[in-house]
Amino acid sequence: MATAVDPGTSERVKQWGREIGFDAIAVAGTDLAAEEARLMQWLGRGWHGEMDYMARHGARRARPAELVPGTVSVITARLNYTRAGTRDSWKTLADGEAAFVSRYALGRDYHKVMRAKLQRLADRMAAELGPFAYRVFTDSAPVMEVSLAQRSGLGWRGKHTLLLSREAGSLFFLGELFVGLDLARDAPVTEHCGTCERCIEICPTRAIVAPYQLDARRCVSYLTIEHRGAIPEELRPLMGNRIYGCDDCQLACPWNKYARTSDDPDFAVRNALDGAKLVELFAWSEEEFDRRFEGSPIRRIGHERWLRNIAVALGNAPATPQVTAALRSREDHASGLVREHVRWALSRRTRSGATPPPASPGTGGARTSCAPPRSS
């Protein structure tokens, strides 16, 4: 049963959220029937790949009141993550000896940051309104966060499947509070992509198969983060120097000229990851990997997949003696997965003198967000 609140409570909640540090707060209902049909179609095509949890939860993802019984409203939150002074992404992508890491992962694990802020908001609400039922989510459970944010008016779904905002582009995190409070809903906003398809044209692996349709199995974010096995050989040359995640669809989006920077120290660049050299990162031991990525979202892929991803990038890098020596140093690695990708990379060293540099912005050539794939 919903807890009754006065009509002005929603505005008070938004104000508390802004005081805590969120860049935007809005309220949605729980009806996602139209989104549920699209979700089931997407799962039926197998485009979720190895992300079995998506199929396991099935329709529950589109039914907030079933996922958390008693949910009446969903408070959606936006938090910008781009830091001023970060090395230009295009420059890093064009530098074949550097590693490209999706900009959302350069600092502290966003799950921890968002969860802490959402909990602070829930605590403030409980102090002001009295006890109420709630649950915090931030890309950590079967929640259709883009759909909920769209319903709440935080933005619209772009053709790359991410949320877009006229005020902030798409370079932000999303989080939710499922609550048993009957809050005033916000109205959705209109879409503003028009005829633009730059995100589709620039995707290096053609993972965006049509407007609003993402085959995650081809997405560089999926391949470098979610996928546990060998990366398909035909996709490896297209990945360039992208070792964790994919931002190209966002970099090409005209709306991101409005993306706002964050002064949150949690999102400051760690380990010089906005332009670190591939050879240096490939030399990290497992102990060094774990130590350097303490509190980072990157740590969850583990050292083995870290080396796998970098081996692919080294296979696409200029054929320098340093690159070859780095690969040779891992030829006898204990992991068969690492050895396979190292052998592939070395075979490219012998077949060609140097790999062509990434395509320039806007050409639709081999380049790579999704922050992690957001098919929902």
Coordinates of C-alpha atoms in Angstrom, one line a residue, residues 81-87 260-269:
Y81 CA 31.1 12.3 -14.8
T82 CA 33.3 14.2 -17.4
R83 CA 36.3 15.9 -15.7
A84 CA 37.9 19.1 -17.0
G85 CA 41.5 18.6 -18.1
T86 CA 41.0 15.0 -19.2
R87 CA 43.0 14.2 -22.4
R260 CA 28.8 19.2 -18.5
T261 CA 31.9 18.6 -16.5
S262 CA 32.0 17.4 -12.9
D263 CA 34.1 18.6 -10.1
D264 CA 33.5 15.5 -8.1
P265 CA 37.0 14.2 -7.0
D266 CA 35.7 10.6 -7.3
F267 CA 35.8 11.0 -11.0
A268 CA 39.3 12.4 -11.3
V269 CA 41.6 10.4 -13.6

